[in-house]
Structures are given as C-alpha cells and as structure tokens.
Short mmCIF file of C-alpha atoms in Angstrom, two decimals:
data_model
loop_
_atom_site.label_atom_id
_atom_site.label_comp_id
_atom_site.label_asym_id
_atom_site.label_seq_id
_atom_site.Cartn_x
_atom_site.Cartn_y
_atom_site.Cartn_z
CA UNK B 1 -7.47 -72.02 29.81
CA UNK B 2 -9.52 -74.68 27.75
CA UNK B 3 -9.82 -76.51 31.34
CA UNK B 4 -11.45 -74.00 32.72
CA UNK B 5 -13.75 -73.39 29.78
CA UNK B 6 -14.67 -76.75 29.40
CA UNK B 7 -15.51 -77.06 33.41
CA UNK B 8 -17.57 -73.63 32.91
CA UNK B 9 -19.29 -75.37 30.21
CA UNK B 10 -20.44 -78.21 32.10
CA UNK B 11 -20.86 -75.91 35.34
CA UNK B 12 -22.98 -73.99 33.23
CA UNK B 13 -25.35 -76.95 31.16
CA UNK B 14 -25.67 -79.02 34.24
CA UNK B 15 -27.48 -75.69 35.99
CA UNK B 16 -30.19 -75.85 33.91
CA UNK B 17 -33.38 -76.50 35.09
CA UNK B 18 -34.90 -78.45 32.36
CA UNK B 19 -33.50 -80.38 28.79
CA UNK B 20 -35.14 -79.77 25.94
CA UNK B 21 -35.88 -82.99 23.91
CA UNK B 22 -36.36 -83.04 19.87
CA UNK B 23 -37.01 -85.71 17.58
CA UNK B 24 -34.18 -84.04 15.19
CA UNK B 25 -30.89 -85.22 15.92
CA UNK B 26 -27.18 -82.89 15.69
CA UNK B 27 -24.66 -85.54 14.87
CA UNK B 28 -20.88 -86.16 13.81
CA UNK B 29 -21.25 -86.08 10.15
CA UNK B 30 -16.98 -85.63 8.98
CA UNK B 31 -13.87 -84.82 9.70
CA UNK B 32 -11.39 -86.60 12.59
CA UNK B 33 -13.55 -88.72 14.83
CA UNK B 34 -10.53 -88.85 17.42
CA UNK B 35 -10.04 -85.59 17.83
CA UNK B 36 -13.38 -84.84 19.23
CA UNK B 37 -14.33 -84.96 22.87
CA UNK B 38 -18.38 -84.99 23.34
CA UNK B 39 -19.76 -84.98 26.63
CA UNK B 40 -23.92 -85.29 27.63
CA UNK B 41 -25.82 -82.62 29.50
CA UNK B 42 -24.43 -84.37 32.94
CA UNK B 43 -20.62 -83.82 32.08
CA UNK B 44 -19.87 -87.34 31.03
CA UNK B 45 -18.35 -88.04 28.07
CA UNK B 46 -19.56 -90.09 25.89
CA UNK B 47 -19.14 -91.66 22.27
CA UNK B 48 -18.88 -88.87 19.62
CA UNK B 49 -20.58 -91.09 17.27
CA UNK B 50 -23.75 -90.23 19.86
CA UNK B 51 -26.80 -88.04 18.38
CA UNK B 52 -27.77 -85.37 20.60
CA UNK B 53 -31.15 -85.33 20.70
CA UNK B 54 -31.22 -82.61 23.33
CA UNK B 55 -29.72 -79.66 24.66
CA UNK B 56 -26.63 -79.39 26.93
CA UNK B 57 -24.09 -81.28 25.29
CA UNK B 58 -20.38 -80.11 25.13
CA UNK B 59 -18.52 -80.58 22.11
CA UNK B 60 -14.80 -80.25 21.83
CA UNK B 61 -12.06 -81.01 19.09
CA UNK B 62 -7.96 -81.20 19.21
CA UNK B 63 -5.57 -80.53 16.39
CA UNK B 64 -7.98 -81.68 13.81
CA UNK B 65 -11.41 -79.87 12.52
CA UNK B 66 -14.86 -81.95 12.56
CA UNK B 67 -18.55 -81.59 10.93
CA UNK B 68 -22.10 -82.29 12.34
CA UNK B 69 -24.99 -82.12 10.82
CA UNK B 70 -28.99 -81.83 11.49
CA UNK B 71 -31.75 -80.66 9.47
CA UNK B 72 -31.45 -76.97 10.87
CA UNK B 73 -27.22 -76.75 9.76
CA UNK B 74 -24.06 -77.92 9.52
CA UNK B 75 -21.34 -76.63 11.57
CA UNK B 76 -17.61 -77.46 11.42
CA UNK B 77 -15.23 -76.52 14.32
CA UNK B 78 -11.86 -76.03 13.32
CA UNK B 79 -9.73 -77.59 15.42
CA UNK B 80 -9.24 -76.14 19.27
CA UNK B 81 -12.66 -75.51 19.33
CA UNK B 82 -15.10 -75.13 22.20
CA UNK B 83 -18.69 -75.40 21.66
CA UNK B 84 -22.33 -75.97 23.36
CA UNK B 85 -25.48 -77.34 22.07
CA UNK B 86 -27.83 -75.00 23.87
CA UNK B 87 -31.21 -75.91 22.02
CA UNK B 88 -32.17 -78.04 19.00
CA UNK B 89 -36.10 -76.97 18.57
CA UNK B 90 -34.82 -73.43 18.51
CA UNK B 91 -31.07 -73.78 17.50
CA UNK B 92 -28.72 -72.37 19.25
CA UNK B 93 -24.85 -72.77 19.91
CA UNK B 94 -22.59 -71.39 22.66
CA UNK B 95 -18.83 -70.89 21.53
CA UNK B 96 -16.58 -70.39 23.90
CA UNK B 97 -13.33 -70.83 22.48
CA UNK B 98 -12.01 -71.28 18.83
CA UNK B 99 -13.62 -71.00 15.25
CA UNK B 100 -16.62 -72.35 13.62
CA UNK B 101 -18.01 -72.42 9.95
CA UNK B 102 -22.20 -72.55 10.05
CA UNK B 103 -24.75 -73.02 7.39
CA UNK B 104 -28.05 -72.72 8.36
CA UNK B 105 -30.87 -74.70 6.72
CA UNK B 106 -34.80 -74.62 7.13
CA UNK B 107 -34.48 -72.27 10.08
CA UNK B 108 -33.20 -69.47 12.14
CA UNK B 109 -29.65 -70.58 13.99
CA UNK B 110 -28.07 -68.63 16.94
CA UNK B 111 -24.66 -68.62 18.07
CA UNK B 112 -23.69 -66.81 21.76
CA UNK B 113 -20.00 -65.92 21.99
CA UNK B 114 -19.22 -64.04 25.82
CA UNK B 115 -20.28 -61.01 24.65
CA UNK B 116 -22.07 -61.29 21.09
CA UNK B 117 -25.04 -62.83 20.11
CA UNK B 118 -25.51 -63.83 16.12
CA UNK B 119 -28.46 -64.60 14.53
CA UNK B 120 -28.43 -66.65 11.25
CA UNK B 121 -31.50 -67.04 8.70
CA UNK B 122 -32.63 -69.52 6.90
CA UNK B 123 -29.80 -70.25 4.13
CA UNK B 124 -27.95 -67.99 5.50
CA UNK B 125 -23.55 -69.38 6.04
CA UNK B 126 -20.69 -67.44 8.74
CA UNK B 127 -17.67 -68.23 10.01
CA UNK B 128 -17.55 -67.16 13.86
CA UNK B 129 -14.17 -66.89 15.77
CA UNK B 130 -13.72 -66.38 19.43
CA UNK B 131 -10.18 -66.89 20.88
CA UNK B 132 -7.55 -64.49 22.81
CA UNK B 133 -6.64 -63.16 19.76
CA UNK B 134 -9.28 -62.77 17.73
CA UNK B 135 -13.04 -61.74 18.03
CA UNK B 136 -14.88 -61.52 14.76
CA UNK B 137 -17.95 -62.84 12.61
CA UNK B 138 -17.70 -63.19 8.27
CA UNK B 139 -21.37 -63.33 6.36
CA UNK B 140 -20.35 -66.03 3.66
CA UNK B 141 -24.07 -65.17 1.94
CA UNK B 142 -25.94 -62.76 0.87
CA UNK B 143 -28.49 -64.01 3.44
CA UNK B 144 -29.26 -61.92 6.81
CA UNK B 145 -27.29 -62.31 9.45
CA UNK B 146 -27.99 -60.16 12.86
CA UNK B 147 -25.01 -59.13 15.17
CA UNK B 148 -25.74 -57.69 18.87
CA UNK B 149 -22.91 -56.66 21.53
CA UNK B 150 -23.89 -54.71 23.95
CA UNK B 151 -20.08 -54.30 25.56
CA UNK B 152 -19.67 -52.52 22.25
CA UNK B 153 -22.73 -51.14 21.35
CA UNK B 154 -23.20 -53.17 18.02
CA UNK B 155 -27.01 -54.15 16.82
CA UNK B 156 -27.57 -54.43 13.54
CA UNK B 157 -26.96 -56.68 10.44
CA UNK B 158 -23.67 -57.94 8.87
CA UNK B 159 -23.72 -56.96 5.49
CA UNK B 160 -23.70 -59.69 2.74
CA UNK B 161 -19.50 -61.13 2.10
CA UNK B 162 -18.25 -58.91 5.07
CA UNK B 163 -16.39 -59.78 8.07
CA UNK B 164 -17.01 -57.68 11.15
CA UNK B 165 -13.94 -57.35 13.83
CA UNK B 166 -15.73 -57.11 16.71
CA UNK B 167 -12.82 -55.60 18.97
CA UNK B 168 -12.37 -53.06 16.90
CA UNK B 169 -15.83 -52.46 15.61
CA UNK B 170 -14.73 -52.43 11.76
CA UNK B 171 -16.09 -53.37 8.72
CA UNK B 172 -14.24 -54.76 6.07
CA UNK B 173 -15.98 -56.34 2.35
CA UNK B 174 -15.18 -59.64 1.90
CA UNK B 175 -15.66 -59.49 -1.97
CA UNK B 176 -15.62 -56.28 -4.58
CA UNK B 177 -16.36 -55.89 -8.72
CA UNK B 178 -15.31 -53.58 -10.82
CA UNK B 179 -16.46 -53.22 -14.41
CA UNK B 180 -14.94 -51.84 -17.50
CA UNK B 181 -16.16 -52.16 -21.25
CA UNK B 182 -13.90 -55.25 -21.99
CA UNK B 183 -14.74 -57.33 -18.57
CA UNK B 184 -15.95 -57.96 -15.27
CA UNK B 185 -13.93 -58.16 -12.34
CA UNK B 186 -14.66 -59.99 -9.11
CA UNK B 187 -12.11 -59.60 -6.17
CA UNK B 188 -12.34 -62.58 -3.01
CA UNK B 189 -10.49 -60.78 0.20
CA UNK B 190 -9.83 -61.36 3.48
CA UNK B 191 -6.87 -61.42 5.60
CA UNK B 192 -4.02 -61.91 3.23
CA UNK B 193 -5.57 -63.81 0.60
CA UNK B 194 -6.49 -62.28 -2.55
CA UNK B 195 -8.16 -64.23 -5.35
CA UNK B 196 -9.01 -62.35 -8.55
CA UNK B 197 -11.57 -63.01 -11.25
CA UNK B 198 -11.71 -62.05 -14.12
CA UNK B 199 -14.54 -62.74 -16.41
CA UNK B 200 -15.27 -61.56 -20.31
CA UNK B 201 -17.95 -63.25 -23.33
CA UNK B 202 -15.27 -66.23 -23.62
CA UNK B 203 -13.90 -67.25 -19.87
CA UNK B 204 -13.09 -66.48 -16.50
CA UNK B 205 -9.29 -65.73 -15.70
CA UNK B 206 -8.86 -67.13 -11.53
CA UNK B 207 -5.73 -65.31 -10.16
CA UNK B 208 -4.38 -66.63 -7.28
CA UNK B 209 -1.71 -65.97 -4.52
CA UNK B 210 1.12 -68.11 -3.58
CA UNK B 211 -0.46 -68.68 -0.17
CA UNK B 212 -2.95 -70.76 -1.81
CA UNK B 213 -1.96 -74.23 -3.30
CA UNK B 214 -3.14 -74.21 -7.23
CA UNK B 215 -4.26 -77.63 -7.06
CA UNK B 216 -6.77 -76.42 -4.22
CA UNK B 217 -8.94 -74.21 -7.37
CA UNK B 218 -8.81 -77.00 -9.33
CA UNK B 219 -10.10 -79.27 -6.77
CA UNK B 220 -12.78 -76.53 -6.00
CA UNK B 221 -13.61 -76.98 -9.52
CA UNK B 222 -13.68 -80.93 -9.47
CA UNK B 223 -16.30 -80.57 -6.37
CA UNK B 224 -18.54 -78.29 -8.45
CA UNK B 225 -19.33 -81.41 -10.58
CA UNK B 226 -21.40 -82.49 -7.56
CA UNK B 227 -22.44 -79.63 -6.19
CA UNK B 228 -23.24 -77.12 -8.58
CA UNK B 229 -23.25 -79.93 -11.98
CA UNK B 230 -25.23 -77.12 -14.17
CA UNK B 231 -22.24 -74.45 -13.36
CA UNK B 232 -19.76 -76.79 -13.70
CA UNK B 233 -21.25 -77.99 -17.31
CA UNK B 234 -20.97 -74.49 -18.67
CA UNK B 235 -16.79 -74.31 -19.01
CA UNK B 236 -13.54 -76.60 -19.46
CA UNK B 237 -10.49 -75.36 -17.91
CA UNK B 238 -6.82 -74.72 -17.90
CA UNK B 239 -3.93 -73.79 -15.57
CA UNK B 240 -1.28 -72.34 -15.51
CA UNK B 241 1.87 -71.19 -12.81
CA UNK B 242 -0.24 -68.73 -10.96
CA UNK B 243 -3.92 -68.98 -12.40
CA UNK B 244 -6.80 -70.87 -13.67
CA UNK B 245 -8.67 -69.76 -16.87
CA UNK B 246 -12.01 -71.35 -17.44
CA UNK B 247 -13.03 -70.84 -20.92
CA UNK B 248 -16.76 -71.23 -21.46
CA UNK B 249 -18.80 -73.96 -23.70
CA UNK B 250 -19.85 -70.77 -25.93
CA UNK B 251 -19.46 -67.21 -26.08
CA UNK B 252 -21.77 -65.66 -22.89
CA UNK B 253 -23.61 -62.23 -22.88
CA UNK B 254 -22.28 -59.91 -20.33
CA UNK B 255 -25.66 -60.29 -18.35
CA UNK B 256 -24.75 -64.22 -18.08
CA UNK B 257 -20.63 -64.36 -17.63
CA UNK B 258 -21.38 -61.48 -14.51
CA UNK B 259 -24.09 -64.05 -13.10
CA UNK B 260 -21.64 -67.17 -13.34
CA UNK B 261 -19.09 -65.34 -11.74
CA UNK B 262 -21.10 -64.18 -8.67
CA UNK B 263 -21.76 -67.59 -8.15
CA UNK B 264 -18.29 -69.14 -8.68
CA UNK B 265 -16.97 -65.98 -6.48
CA UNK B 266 -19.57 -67.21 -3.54
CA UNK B 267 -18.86 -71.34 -4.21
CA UNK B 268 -14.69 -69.88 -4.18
CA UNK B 269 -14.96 -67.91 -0.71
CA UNK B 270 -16.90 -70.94 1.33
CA UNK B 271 -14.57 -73.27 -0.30
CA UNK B 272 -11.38 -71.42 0.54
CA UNK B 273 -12.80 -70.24 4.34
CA UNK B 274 -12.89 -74.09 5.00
CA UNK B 275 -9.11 -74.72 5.06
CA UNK B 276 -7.24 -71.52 4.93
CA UNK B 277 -4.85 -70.17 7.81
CA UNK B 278 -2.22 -67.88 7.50
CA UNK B 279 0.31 -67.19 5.39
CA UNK B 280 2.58 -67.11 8.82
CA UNK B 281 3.22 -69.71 10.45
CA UNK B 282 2.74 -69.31 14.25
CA UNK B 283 4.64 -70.84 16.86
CA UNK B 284 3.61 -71.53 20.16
CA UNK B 285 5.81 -72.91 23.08
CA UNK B 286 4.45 -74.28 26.55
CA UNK B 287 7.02 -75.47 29.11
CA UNK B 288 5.29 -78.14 31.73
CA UNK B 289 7.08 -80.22 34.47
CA UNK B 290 9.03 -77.30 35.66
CA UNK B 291 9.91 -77.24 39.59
CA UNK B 292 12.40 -74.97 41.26
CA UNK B 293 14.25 -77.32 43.36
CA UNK B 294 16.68 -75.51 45.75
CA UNK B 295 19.95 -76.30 45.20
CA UNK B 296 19.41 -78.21 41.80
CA UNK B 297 19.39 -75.58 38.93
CA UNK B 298 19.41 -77.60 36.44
CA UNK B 299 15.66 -79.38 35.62
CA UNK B 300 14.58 -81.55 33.62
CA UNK B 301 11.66 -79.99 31.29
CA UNK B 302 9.18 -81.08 28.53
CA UNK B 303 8.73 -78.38 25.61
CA UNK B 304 5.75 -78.10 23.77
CA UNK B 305 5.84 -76.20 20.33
CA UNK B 306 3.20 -76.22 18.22
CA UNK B 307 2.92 -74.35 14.57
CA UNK B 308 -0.01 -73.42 13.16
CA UNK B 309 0.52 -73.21 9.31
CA UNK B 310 -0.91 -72.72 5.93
CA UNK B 311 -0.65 -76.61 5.48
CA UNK B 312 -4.30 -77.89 4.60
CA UNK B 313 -3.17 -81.82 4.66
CA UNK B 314 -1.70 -81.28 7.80
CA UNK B 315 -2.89 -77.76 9.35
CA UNK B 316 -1.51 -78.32 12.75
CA UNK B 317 1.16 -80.29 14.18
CA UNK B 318 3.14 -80.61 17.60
CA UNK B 319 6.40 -81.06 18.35
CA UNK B 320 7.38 -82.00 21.45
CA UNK B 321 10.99 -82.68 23.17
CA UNK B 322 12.85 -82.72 26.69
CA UNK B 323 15.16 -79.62 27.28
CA UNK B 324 17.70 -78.69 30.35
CA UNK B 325 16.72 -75.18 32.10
CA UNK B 326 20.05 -73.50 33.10
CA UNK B 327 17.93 -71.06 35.09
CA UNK B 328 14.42 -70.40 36.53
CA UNK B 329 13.61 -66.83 37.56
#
C-alpha cells in the first residue's frame, strides 16, 4: 500500500507543469535521519539532509518519527508517514498516509488529506492523521483552524483543544474546567489518556494515568525551563506514585493560579501529543515469500510482526523470524 502511495506521489509531483522556487528553505531539523526517505520533484531520492527550496518533494519516514523546519512551521511525521511538499511561498502539505504534528508560524499553512482540506493560521498547532484506520484532525491551540470535506459535507472551523473524527463526523473537547469555591480544575483528554489538574492559591495537583510514564511530567516540566523560563520560575515541585504537585513561589489569586494553569494545560497536551500511542499494544503480522508449490506443502516463510506500543524510547519495533506453513488455502 505505501508503494503505491509513494509511486502516486511522484506520479502526481512530476505532472506538474511548473516548480515553484522560494528563497525560504523546509529542512530536516530532528529526529532519526535514517529513517527518512526524501525524494526531489523528479522522483529521485536524494540526501535528507537536502533543503527543499521548492515544491514537489516527497518525504517519507520508517519506524522512527522526524522534524523539519522553515520559517512558515514545523512539522513532525510520526513514523510511517507519507507526505508532500506542495508549495513553500504559500505552504501547503499533501498527506497521504500516516500522522503529522504542525505548528504554523508567520503564516497561513494547508494540509490536503484525499478528501479534507485544513487550513492553519498563523500560530495556530494540529495533529492530522490519515491511515486505514483512522481519519481525524486535533486543534492543539486556541488559534483558527478551518476544516472542509466535501465527501462529508464538513466546512467550518475546529474549535479550539478539539479533535474532529472525520469518518464519523464527531466532535469531541480535547480539554474541560470545572470550578468550585476551593479550586480550579483543568481536565487534558483524548483517547484514553486522562491528565487532571488541579489548581488552588498554593499549587497545582497533576494527576496522571498509568499509561503515561511519571518521569515524562517531570521532564515536561524540566523543558519549561527553556521554553516557557517565566512559568517555570513561578513553582518548585514534587512527586509522588501517581501525581505531580507543583506548589507555587507564593500564594496566587484565583485570577492568576486559573491563568497558569491554562497555560501549563496547553504546554501539557502538545507535549504529551508528541509521543503518546496507545495504551494497547497492536500487533501486526505480514507473511512474504509464500509460494504454493504443488506437491510440496510444506514452505518455507518469513513472518513479519510488528507492535506498536506505548513505549516512547522505543515506540515501534519489528520482529521478524522464519516459520513452516503446514497449509496454504
């Protein structure tokens, strides 16, 4: 199947009549360089270390997730990803198969799936899937984001911290608060993660699941010091078995603690978006180098299993192994 998307792909960026050239390049910024597969606008690949200047380039990753970067966004694919560069001086992306996380910058970004077309503003960050399983779009911001299927009649905008299922047509909040006279709750959901927090004048109590590793919050919380330093100034912190409880510098007004946790709630979701993947493991098998040979039932086979788990170290891995076929029907 990715075979056939990839040749589409270069089927497709090879018909076009003209290139588009920009003197702002889309590069490899992070992640695994060897995973990726880049090829140019004639369908040869090339280095992925190569900055695409123009439009029509193919990019592709393996088992691993990479990053690029230009002054318009930063996308990662997550790994099994399929993706075009369709334009650069008006950014836009063609995903054909797998996942992306996208943060635009100084300008509007626009990602084509087969049948959806998604419009990002300025400042605006989504994650975007598009596999055989799963057709959807999340608004990470509280920036616009425009959604448009025709196939099933959706035009509109994706409300701020909601993912859209696009099969389906549902609508489901990717945050909540509730308020009460003692504190202020903020709720992170999606899938089957839950992450809980609750904030009051003296701290902010994180719950979280057991499908999320504790040490991942409190390396959330270590990146903070770079990214948000002001936030990260205003608490020390504590864990414990199941939670981390951030207990501010000095006692905050209710105005201020709600503020700080809007933002942590925001910095949490992008953060935990970036690695997570189900709490179930699943298992794929592919069997190749399998011939019916009369009179010869037993053949030799190679089995391919892979796992797809809630590992972020390792996310993926393979396993592959010879076995005998008593029978072939």
């Amino acid at each position: 199947m990715r075979i056939k998307k990839l040749t589409l792909a270069i089927v497709m960026i090879v018909a076009l009549s003209t290139t588009l050239f920009a003197a702002t390049p889309f590069f490899f910024s992070s992640g695994d360089y060897d995973s990726i597969k880049l090829y140019d606008p004639n369908g040869k690949r090339v280095d992925a270390l190569t900055q695409m200047y123009s439009s029509g380039y193919i990019i592709s990753t393996d088992n691993h997730e990479a990053s690029f970067f230009s002054e318009f966004a930063e996308i990662t694919l997550k790994p099994n990803t399929l993706m075009v560069l369709l334009g650069i001086e008006s950014p836009e992306f063609y995903l054909l198969d797998g996942s992306i996380l996208i943060s635009a910058k100084n300008k509007n970004v626009t990602v084509y799936t087969t049948t959806a077309k998604y419009t990002l503003t300025p400042y605006s960050s989504a994650e975007i899937v598009y596999t055989e399983t799963e057709d959807s779009i999340s608004n990470l911001s509280d920036k616009k984001i425009t959604l448009y299927d025709a196939l099933r009649d959706l035009n509109g905008d994706v409300p701020a911290f909601t993912s859209v299922d696009i099969i389906t047509a549902s609508y489901s909040p990717l945050m909540y608060e509730l308020r009460n006279s003692q504190e202020y709750i903020k709720a992170i959901k999606f899938k089957d993660v839950e992450i809980n927090l609750h904030a009051d004048t003296q701290g902010i109590l994180i719950t979280i699941p057991e499908t999320l590793r504790k040490s991942l919050i409190t390396t959330f919380l270590a990146n903070l010091e770079t990214k948000a330093p002001e936030i990260r100034a205003m608490f020390t912190y504590r864990t414990t078995q199941d939670s981390v409880y951030l207990k501010y510098s000095s006692p905050l007004t209710e105005s201020d603690y709600s503020k700080l946790t809007d933002e942590l709630a925001k910095e949490l979701l992008l953060y935990v978006k970036s690695f997570y993947r189900p709490d179930k493991p699943t298992v794929s098998t592919n069997i190749t180098h399998l011939e019916k040979v009369p009179g010869a039932p037993q053949q030799p086979a190679v089995v391919e299993t892979k796992v797809v788990a809630n590992i972020p170290d390792k996310p993926i891995f393979t396993v592959k192994g010879k076995a005998t076929v008593t029978s072939i029907d």
